[in-house]
Short mmCIF file of N, CA, C and O in Angstrom, two decimals:
data_model
loop_
_atom_site.label_atom_id
_atom_site.label_comp_id
_atom_site.label_asym_id
_atom_site.label_seq_id
_atom_site.Cartn_x
_atom_site.Cartn_y
_atom_site.Cartn_z
N MET A 1 68.40 -45.37 29.36
CA MET A 1 67.46 -44.33 29.17
C MET A 1 66.13 -44.80 29.75
O MET A 1 65.70 -45.90 29.48
N THR A 2 65.53 -43.91 30.47
CA THR A 2 64.28 -44.28 31.12
C THR A 2 63.12 -43.68 30.32
O THR A 2 63.22 -42.62 29.73
N THR A 3 62.05 -44.36 30.30
CA THR A 3 60.83 -43.86 29.63
C THR A 3 59.76 -43.64 30.67
O THR A 3 59.66 -44.39 31.65
N ARG A 4 59.01 -42.64 30.40
CA ARG A 4 57.92 -42.33 31.33
C ARG A 4 56.64 -42.84 30.72
O ARG A 4 56.29 -42.52 29.59
N GLN A 5 55.91 -43.55 31.45
CA GLN A 5 54.65 -44.09 30.96
C GLN A 5 53.49 -43.41 31.67
O GLN A 5 53.56 -43.17 32.87
N ARG A 6 52.49 -43.12 30.89
CA ARG A 6 51.30 -42.49 31.46
C ARG A 6 50.26 -43.54 31.73
O ARG A 6 50.14 -44.53 31.02
N ARG A 7 49.48 -43.21 32.72
CA ARG A 7 48.35 -44.09 33.00
C ARG A 7 47.22 -43.72 32.06
O ARG A 7 46.99 -42.55 31.77
N ASN A 8 46.52 -44.68 31.58
CA ASN A 8 45.37 -44.41 30.70
C ASN A 8 44.24 -43.83 31.52
O ASN A 8 43.77 -44.44 32.48
N SER A 9 43.80 -42.66 31.12
CA SER A 9 42.73 -41.99 31.83
C SER A 9 41.44 -42.11 31.02
O SER A 9 41.45 -42.10 29.80
N HIS A 10 40.35 -42.19 31.74
CA HIS A 10 39.05 -42.27 31.07
C HIS A 10 38.69 -40.92 30.42
O HIS A 10 37.99 -40.88 29.42
N TYR A 11 39.22 -39.85 31.00
CA TYR A 11 38.93 -38.53 30.45
C TYR A 11 39.56 -38.33 29.07
O TYR A 11 39.00 -37.69 28.21
N SER A 12 40.72 -38.84 28.86
CA SER A 12 41.39 -38.66 27.57
C SER A 12 40.66 -39.43 26.47
O SER A 12 40.69 -39.03 25.31
N LYS A 13 39.99 -40.50 26.80
CA LYS A 13 39.24 -41.27 25.81
C LYS A 13 37.94 -40.55 25.43
O LYS A 13 37.43 -40.72 24.34
N VAL A 14 37.42 -39.74 26.33
CA VAL A 14 36.12 -39.09 26.13
C VAL A 14 36.31 -37.66 25.59
O VAL A 14 35.41 -37.12 24.96
N LEU A 15 37.46 -37.08 25.81
CA LEU A 15 37.68 -35.69 25.48
C LEU A 15 37.57 -35.41 23.97
O LEU A 15 36.89 -34.45 23.57
N LEU A 16 38.18 -36.18 23.12
CA LEU A 16 38.13 -35.95 21.68
C LEU A 16 36.72 -36.11 21.12
O LEU A 16 36.25 -35.24 20.39
N PRO A 17 35.99 -37.17 21.46
CA PRO A 17 34.61 -37.26 20.94
C PRO A 17 33.71 -36.13 21.45
O PRO A 17 32.88 -35.61 20.70
N LEU A 18 33.87 -35.73 22.71
CA LEU A 18 33.06 -34.63 23.22
C LEU A 18 33.39 -33.32 22.52
O LEU A 18 32.50 -32.52 22.22
N GLY A 19 34.65 -33.09 22.24
CA GLY A 19 35.05 -31.89 21.50
C GLY A 19 34.46 -31.89 20.09
O GLY A 19 33.98 -30.87 19.61
N ALA A 20 34.51 -33.05 19.44
CA ALA A 20 33.96 -33.15 18.09
C ALA A 20 32.45 -32.93 18.11
O ALA A 20 31.89 -32.24 17.23
N ILE A 21 31.77 -33.48 19.10
CA ILE A 21 30.32 -33.29 19.22
C ILE A 21 29.99 -31.82 19.48
O ILE A 21 29.04 -31.27 18.93
N ALA A 22 30.81 -31.17 20.32
CA ALA A 22 30.57 -29.75 20.61
C ALA A 22 30.74 -28.90 19.35
O ALA A 22 29.94 -27.99 19.08
N VAL A 23 31.76 -29.19 18.54
CA VAL A 23 31.97 -28.44 17.29
C VAL A 23 30.83 -28.68 16.32
O VAL A 23 30.31 -27.75 15.69
N MET A 24 30.40 -29.94 16.19
CA MET A 24 29.28 -30.24 15.29
C MET A 24 27.99 -29.59 15.78
O MET A 24 27.19 -29.09 14.98
N ALA A 25 27.77 -29.58 17.09
CA ALA A 25 26.58 -28.93 17.63
C ALA A 25 26.60 -27.43 17.35
O ALA A 25 25.57 -26.83 17.00
N TYR A 26 27.76 -26.81 17.50
CA TYR A 26 27.90 -25.38 17.23
C TYR A 26 27.54 -25.06 15.78
O TYR A 26 26.72 -24.18 15.50
N PHE A 27 28.15 -25.78 14.83
CA PHE A 27 27.87 -25.52 13.43
C PHE A 27 26.45 -25.93 13.04
O PHE A 27 25.82 -25.31 12.20
N GLY A 28 25.95 -27.00 13.65
CA GLY A 28 24.56 -27.40 13.39
C GLY A 28 23.57 -26.35 13.84
O GLY A 28 22.60 -26.03 13.14
N TYR A 29 23.79 -25.78 15.02
CA TYR A 29 22.92 -24.73 15.54
C TYR A 29 22.93 -23.52 14.63
O TYR A 29 21.88 -22.98 14.26
N HIS A 30 24.12 -23.09 14.23
CA HIS A 30 24.22 -21.89 13.41
C HIS A 30 23.81 -22.13 11.96
O HIS A 30 23.52 -21.17 11.24
N SER A 31 23.75 -23.36 11.52
CA SER A 31 23.25 -23.61 10.17
C SER A 31 21.75 -23.35 10.10
O SER A 31 21.21 -23.05 9.03
N PHE A 32 21.04 -23.43 11.22
CA PHE A 32 19.61 -23.11 11.25
C PHE A 32 19.35 -21.69 11.75
O PHE A 32 18.54 -20.96 11.21
N ASN A 33 20.03 -21.27 12.82
CA ASN A 33 19.70 -20.03 13.50
C ASN A 33 20.65 -18.87 13.20
O ASN A 33 20.42 -17.77 13.68
N GLY A 34 21.68 -19.07 12.45
CA GLY A 34 22.65 -18.01 12.21
C GLY A 34 22.10 -16.93 11.29
O GLY A 34 20.97 -16.99 10.81
N ASP A 35 22.91 -15.91 11.05
CA ASP A 35 22.49 -14.80 10.19
C ASP A 35 22.16 -15.27 8.77
O ASP A 35 21.30 -14.69 8.11
N TYR A 36 22.83 -16.28 8.30
CA TYR A 36 22.60 -16.81 6.97
C TYR A 36 22.16 -18.26 7.03
O TYR A 36 22.38 -19.03 6.10
N GLY A 37 21.49 -18.63 8.12
CA GLY A 37 21.01 -19.99 8.29
C GLY A 37 19.77 -20.28 7.45
O GLY A 37 19.27 -19.43 6.71
N ILE A 38 19.27 -21.48 7.59
CA ILE A 38 18.11 -21.92 6.80
C ILE A 38 16.89 -21.06 7.09
O ILE A 38 16.20 -20.61 6.18
N TRP A 39 16.61 -20.82 8.37
CA TRP A 39 15.42 -20.04 8.72
C TRP A 39 15.58 -18.58 8.33
O TRP A 39 14.62 -17.93 7.89
N SER A 40 16.77 -18.04 8.45
CA SER A 40 17.01 -16.66 8.03
C SER A 40 16.88 -16.53 6.51
O SER A 40 16.37 -15.52 6.01
N ARG A 41 17.34 -17.52 5.79
CA ARG A 41 17.24 -17.48 4.33
C ARG A 41 15.78 -17.50 3.89
O ARG A 41 15.38 -16.77 2.99
N ASP A 42 14.95 -18.31 4.57
CA ASP A 42 13.53 -18.33 4.25
C ASP A 42 12.88 -16.98 4.57
O ASP A 42 12.05 -16.48 3.80
N ARG A 43 13.26 -16.38 5.69
CA ARG A 43 12.72 -15.07 6.06
C ARG A 43 13.13 -14.02 5.04
O ARG A 43 12.32 -13.20 4.61
N MET A 44 14.39 -14.06 4.60
CA MET A 44 14.87 -13.10 3.60
C MET A 44 14.16 -13.31 2.26
O MET A 44 13.86 -12.34 1.56
N ARG A 45 13.88 -14.57 1.91
CA ARG A 45 13.18 -14.87 0.66
C ARG A 45 11.76 -14.28 0.70
O ARG A 45 11.30 -13.67 -0.26
N ARG A 46 11.05 -14.46 1.85
CA ARG A 46 9.71 -13.90 1.99
C ARG A 46 9.74 -12.38 1.94
O ARG A 46 8.89 -11.73 1.32
N GLU A 47 10.74 -11.79 2.58
CA GLU A 47 10.88 -10.33 2.58
C GLU A 47 11.18 -9.83 1.17
O GLU A 47 10.65 -8.79 0.76
N ALA A 48 11.97 -10.56 0.40
CA ALA A 48 12.29 -10.17 -0.97
C ALA A 48 11.04 -10.20 -1.84
O ALA A 48 10.84 -9.31 -2.68
N ILE A 49 10.18 -11.19 -1.64
CA ILE A 49 8.93 -11.27 -2.42
C ILE A 49 8.05 -10.06 -2.11
O ILE A 49 7.48 -9.43 -3.01
N GLY A 50 7.95 -9.70 -0.83
CA GLY A 50 7.16 -8.53 -0.45
C GLY A 50 7.74 -7.24 -1.02
O GLY A 50 7.00 -6.37 -1.49
N LEU A 51 9.06 -7.13 -1.01
CA LEU A 51 9.71 -5.93 -1.55
C LEU A 51 9.55 -5.84 -3.07
O LEU A 51 9.41 -4.75 -3.62
N GLU A 52 9.56 -7.00 -3.75
CA GLU A 52 9.36 -6.99 -5.20
C GLU A 52 7.94 -6.55 -5.53
O GLU A 52 7.72 -5.82 -6.51
N ALA A 53 6.96 -6.98 -4.73
CA ALA A 53 5.58 -6.54 -4.95
C ALA A 53 5.45 -5.04 -4.71
O ALA A 53 4.77 -4.34 -5.47
N GLU A 54 6.11 -4.54 -3.68
CA GLU A 54 6.08 -3.11 -3.40
C GLU A 54 6.76 -2.33 -4.54
O GLU A 54 6.28 -1.27 -4.94
N LEU A 55 7.85 -2.87 -5.06
CA LEU A 55 8.53 -2.22 -6.18
C LEU A 55 7.63 -2.15 -7.40
O LEU A 55 7.58 -1.13 -8.09
N ALA A 56 6.91 -3.23 -7.68
CA ALA A 56 6.01 -3.24 -8.84
C ALA A 56 4.91 -2.20 -8.67
O ALA A 56 4.58 -1.48 -9.64
N SER A 57 4.36 -2.07 -7.47
CA SER A 57 3.31 -1.07 -7.27
C SER A 57 3.88 0.34 -7.37
O SER A 57 3.23 1.25 -7.91
N LEU A 58 5.09 0.55 -6.88
CA LEU A 58 5.70 1.87 -6.99
C LEU A 58 6.03 2.22 -8.45
O LEU A 58 5.90 3.38 -8.85
N LYS A 59 6.43 1.22 -9.23
CA LYS A 59 6.68 1.47 -10.64
C LYS A 59 5.39 1.85 -11.36
O LYS A 59 5.39 2.75 -12.21
N ALA A 60 4.30 1.16 -11.03
CA ALA A 60 3.02 1.48 -11.65
C ALA A 60 2.57 2.89 -11.25
O ALA A 60 2.07 3.65 -12.09
N GLU A 61 2.77 3.24 -10.00
CA GLU A 61 2.41 4.58 -9.54
C GLU A 61 3.27 5.64 -10.24
O GLU A 61 2.77 6.70 -10.63
N ARG A 62 4.53 5.33 -10.42
CA ARG A 62 5.43 6.27 -11.11
C ARG A 62 4.99 6.48 -12.55
O ARG A 62 4.98 7.61 -13.06
N LEU A 63 4.60 5.39 -13.24
CA LEU A 63 4.14 5.52 -14.62
C LEU A 63 2.86 6.35 -14.69
O LEU A 63 2.68 7.17 -15.60
N ALA A 64 1.95 6.16 -13.73
CA ALA A 64 0.73 6.95 -13.70
C ALA A 64 1.04 8.43 -13.49
O ALA A 64 0.43 9.30 -14.12
N LEU A 65 1.99 8.71 -12.61
CA LEU A 65 2.38 10.10 -12.38
C LEU A 65 3.05 10.71 -13.62
O LEU A 65 2.86 11.89 -13.92
N LEU A 66 3.83 9.91 -14.33
CA LEU A 66 4.45 10.41 -15.57
C LEU A 66 3.39 10.74 -16.61
O LEU A 66 3.51 11.74 -17.34
N GLU A 67 2.36 9.90 -16.69
CA GLU A 67 1.27 10.16 -17.64
C GLU A 67 0.54 11.45 -17.27
O GLU A 67 0.19 12.25 -18.14
N ARG A 68 0.31 11.66 -15.98
CA ARG A 68 -0.35 12.90 -15.55
C ARG A 68 0.55 14.11 -15.81
O ARG A 68 0.06 15.18 -16.16
N ALA A 69 1.86 13.93 -15.64
CA ALA A 69 2.79 15.03 -15.89
C ALA A 69 2.84 15.39 -17.37
O ALA A 69 3.02 16.55 -17.73
N LYS A 70 2.66 14.39 -18.25
CA LYS A 70 2.64 14.67 -19.69
C LYS A 70 1.47 15.58 -20.04
O LYS A 70 1.58 16.41 -20.95
N LEU A 71 0.36 15.43 -19.34
CA LEU A 71 -0.80 16.27 -19.62
C LEU A 71 -0.57 17.72 -19.23
O LEU A 71 -1.30 18.60 -19.68
N LEU A 72 0.40 17.99 -18.39
CA LEU A 72 0.66 19.35 -17.94
C LEU A 72 1.65 20.10 -18.84
O LEU A 72 1.91 21.27 -18.60
N ARG A 73 2.17 19.46 -19.84
CA ARG A 73 3.09 20.13 -20.74
C ARG A 73 2.33 21.15 -21.59
O ARG A 73 1.18 20.91 -21.98
N PRO A 74 2.95 22.25 -21.90
CA PRO A 74 2.24 23.32 -22.63
C PRO A 74 1.68 22.89 -23.98
O PRO A 74 0.62 23.35 -24.39
N GLU A 75 2.37 21.99 -24.67
CA GLU A 75 1.87 21.58 -25.99
C GLU A 75 0.66 20.66 -25.92
O GLU A 75 -0.05 20.48 -26.89
N SER A 76 0.39 20.08 -24.75
CA SER A 76 -0.74 19.15 -24.65
C SER A 76 -1.86 19.67 -23.76
O SER A 76 -2.80 18.95 -23.49
N LEU A 77 -1.78 20.91 -23.31
CA LEU A 77 -2.81 21.45 -22.43
C LEU A 77 -4.05 21.86 -23.22
O LEU A 77 -3.97 22.46 -24.28
N ASP A 78 -5.20 21.53 -22.67
CA ASP A 78 -6.47 21.92 -23.24
C ASP A 78 -7.02 23.07 -22.39
O ASP A 78 -7.28 22.87 -21.20
N PRO A 79 -7.19 24.25 -22.95
CA PRO A 79 -7.64 25.39 -22.15
C PRO A 79 -8.99 25.17 -21.47
O PRO A 79 -9.21 25.62 -20.34
N ASP A 80 -9.90 24.46 -22.13
CA ASP A 80 -11.20 24.18 -21.51
C ASP A 80 -11.06 23.28 -20.29
O ASP A 80 -11.74 23.48 -19.28
N MET A 81 -10.17 22.28 -20.38
CA MET A 81 -9.96 21.38 -19.25
C MET A 81 -9.32 22.13 -18.08
O MET A 81 -9.69 21.94 -16.93
N ILE A 82 -8.39 23.01 -18.38
CA ILE A 82 -7.74 23.79 -17.32
C ILE A 82 -8.77 24.68 -16.64
O ILE A 82 -8.82 24.77 -15.41
N ASP A 83 -9.62 25.33 -17.43
CA ASP A 83 -10.65 26.21 -16.88
C ASP A 83 -11.62 25.41 -16.00
O ASP A 83 -11.96 25.83 -14.88
N GLU A 84 -12.04 24.26 -16.50
CA GLU A 84 -12.99 23.43 -15.73
C GLU A 84 -12.38 22.96 -14.40
O GLU A 84 -13.01 23.05 -13.35
N ARG A 85 -11.17 22.49 -14.45
CA ARG A 85 -10.53 22.00 -13.22
C ARG A 85 -10.25 23.11 -12.23
O ARG A 85 -10.42 22.95 -11.03
N ALA A 86 -9.80 24.25 -12.72
CA ALA A 86 -9.52 25.37 -11.83
C ALA A 86 -10.79 25.84 -11.13
O ALA A 86 -10.80 26.09 -9.93
N ARG A 87 -11.88 25.94 -11.88
CA ARG A 87 -13.13 26.38 -11.25
C ARG A 87 -13.68 25.34 -10.31
O ARG A 87 -14.27 25.67 -9.28
N ARG A 88 -13.51 24.07 -10.61
CA ARG A 88 -13.99 23.01 -9.71
C ARG A 88 -13.19 23.02 -8.41
O ARG A 88 -13.74 22.92 -7.32
N ASN A 89 -11.87 23.14 -8.51
CA ASN A 89 -11.02 23.11 -7.31
C ASN A 89 -11.16 24.37 -6.47
O ASN A 89 -11.04 24.32 -5.25
N LEU A 90 -11.40 25.49 -7.11
CA LEU A 90 -11.49 26.76 -6.39
C LEU A 90 -12.93 27.14 -6.03
O LEU A 90 -13.16 28.15 -5.38
N ASN A 91 -13.91 26.35 -6.50
CA ASN A 91 -15.33 26.63 -6.28
C ASN A 91 -15.70 28.02 -6.77
O ASN A 91 -16.31 28.82 -6.06
N VAL A 92 -15.34 28.31 -8.00
CA VAL A 92 -15.62 29.61 -8.61
C VAL A 92 -16.57 29.40 -9.79
O VAL A 92 -16.40 28.48 -10.58
N LEU A 93 -17.58 30.26 -9.90
CA LEU A 93 -18.53 30.19 -11.00
C LEU A 93 -18.57 31.52 -11.73
O LEU A 93 -18.29 32.57 -11.16
N LYS A 94 -18.98 31.45 -12.98
CA LYS A 94 -19.27 32.67 -13.71
C LYS A 94 -20.69 33.10 -13.35
O LYS A 94 -21.49 32.32 -12.85
N SER A 95 -21.00 34.32 -13.62
CA SER A 95 -22.31 34.85 -13.21
C SER A 95 -23.46 34.21 -13.98
O SER A 95 -24.58 34.15 -13.49
N ASP A 96 -23.22 33.70 -15.17
CA ASP A 96 -24.30 33.11 -15.97
C ASP A 96 -24.36 31.58 -15.88
O ASP A 96 -25.08 30.96 -16.64
N GLU A 97 -23.64 30.96 -14.95
CA GLU A 97 -23.62 29.50 -14.83
C GLU A 97 -24.58 29.04 -13.75
O GLU A 97 -24.84 29.73 -12.77
N LEU A 98 -25.06 27.82 -13.93
CA LEU A 98 -25.97 27.18 -12.98
C LEU A 98 -25.32 25.86 -12.53
O LEU A 98 -24.86 25.08 -13.36
N VAL A 99 -25.33 25.60 -11.22
CA VAL A 99 -24.72 24.38 -10.67
C VAL A 99 -25.84 23.48 -10.18
O VAL A 99 -26.71 23.90 -9.43
N ILE A 100 -25.78 22.23 -10.59
CA ILE A 100 -26.74 21.23 -10.13
C ILE A 100 -25.95 20.22 -9.32
O ILE A 100 -25.08 19.52 -9.84
N ASP A 101 -26.27 20.11 -8.04
CA ASP A 101 -25.57 19.19 -7.15
C ASP A 101 -26.29 17.85 -7.19
O ASP A 101 -27.37 17.68 -6.62
N LEU A 102 -25.72 16.87 -7.88
CA LEU A 102 -26.36 15.58 -8.04
C LEU A 102 -26.40 14.79 -6.74
O LEU A 102 -27.34 14.04 -6.48
N ALA A 103 -25.39 14.95 -5.90
CA ALA A 103 -25.37 14.22 -4.64
C ALA A 103 -26.49 14.69 -3.73
O ALA A 103 -27.17 13.88 -3.08
N ALA A 104 -26.74 15.99 -3.69
CA ALA A 104 -27.83 16.51 -2.86
C ALA A 104 -29.17 16.10 -3.43
O ALA A 104 -30.12 15.82 -2.69
N ALA A 105 -29.28 16.04 -4.76
CA ALA A 105 -30.53 15.63 -5.39
C ALA A 105 -30.84 14.17 -5.10
O ALA A 105 -31.99 13.81 -4.89
N ARG A 106 -29.84 13.33 -5.06
CA ARG A 106 -30.06 11.90 -4.75
C ARG A 106 -30.51 11.70 -3.31
O ARG A 106 -31.33 10.84 -3.01
N GLN A 107 -29.94 12.48 -2.39
CA GLN A 107 -30.31 12.34 -0.98
C GLN A 107 -31.72 12.86 -0.74
O GLN A 107 -32.45 12.34 0.11
N ALA A 108 -32.15 13.89 -1.45
CA ALA A 108 -33.47 14.47 -1.24
C ALA A 108 -34.58 13.59 -1.84
O ALA A 108 -35.71 13.64 -1.38
N ARG A 109 -34.25 12.81 -2.84
CA ARG A 109 -35.25 11.99 -3.51
C ARG A 109 -35.58 10.76 -2.65
O ARG A 109 -34.70 10.02 -2.25
N PRO A 110 -36.86 10.50 -2.37
CA PRO A 110 -37.22 9.29 -1.60
C PRO A 110 -37.07 8.04 -2.45
O PRO A 110 -37.29 8.07 -3.64
N GLN A 111 -36.71 6.97 -1.81
CA GLN A 111 -36.49 5.74 -2.56
C GLN A 111 -37.55 4.73 -2.35
O GLN A 111 -38.22 4.52 -1.48
#
């Protein structure tokens, strides 16, 4: 029986280490730059902090709007307040009322 012998090639000695280095380089690169890499995780963490701050401000705004909506319920309405606001927004006066414009008075007064 004859055996075939191969000549030792320099390429075969280098091929396995180069392949291993290439695989490690690939995973090393993506551990920093990938979708879930270190830098992406830091970016997502910063974005989450900003979104949490925005959520807190929106919750506060929502509570303020709920408080204003409570004032509009029929059982809590003050007729004088409704009359005052309606006339202020519509610029309507009764015939016996007098309006004093404080902003115009401040501008006319010398300092």
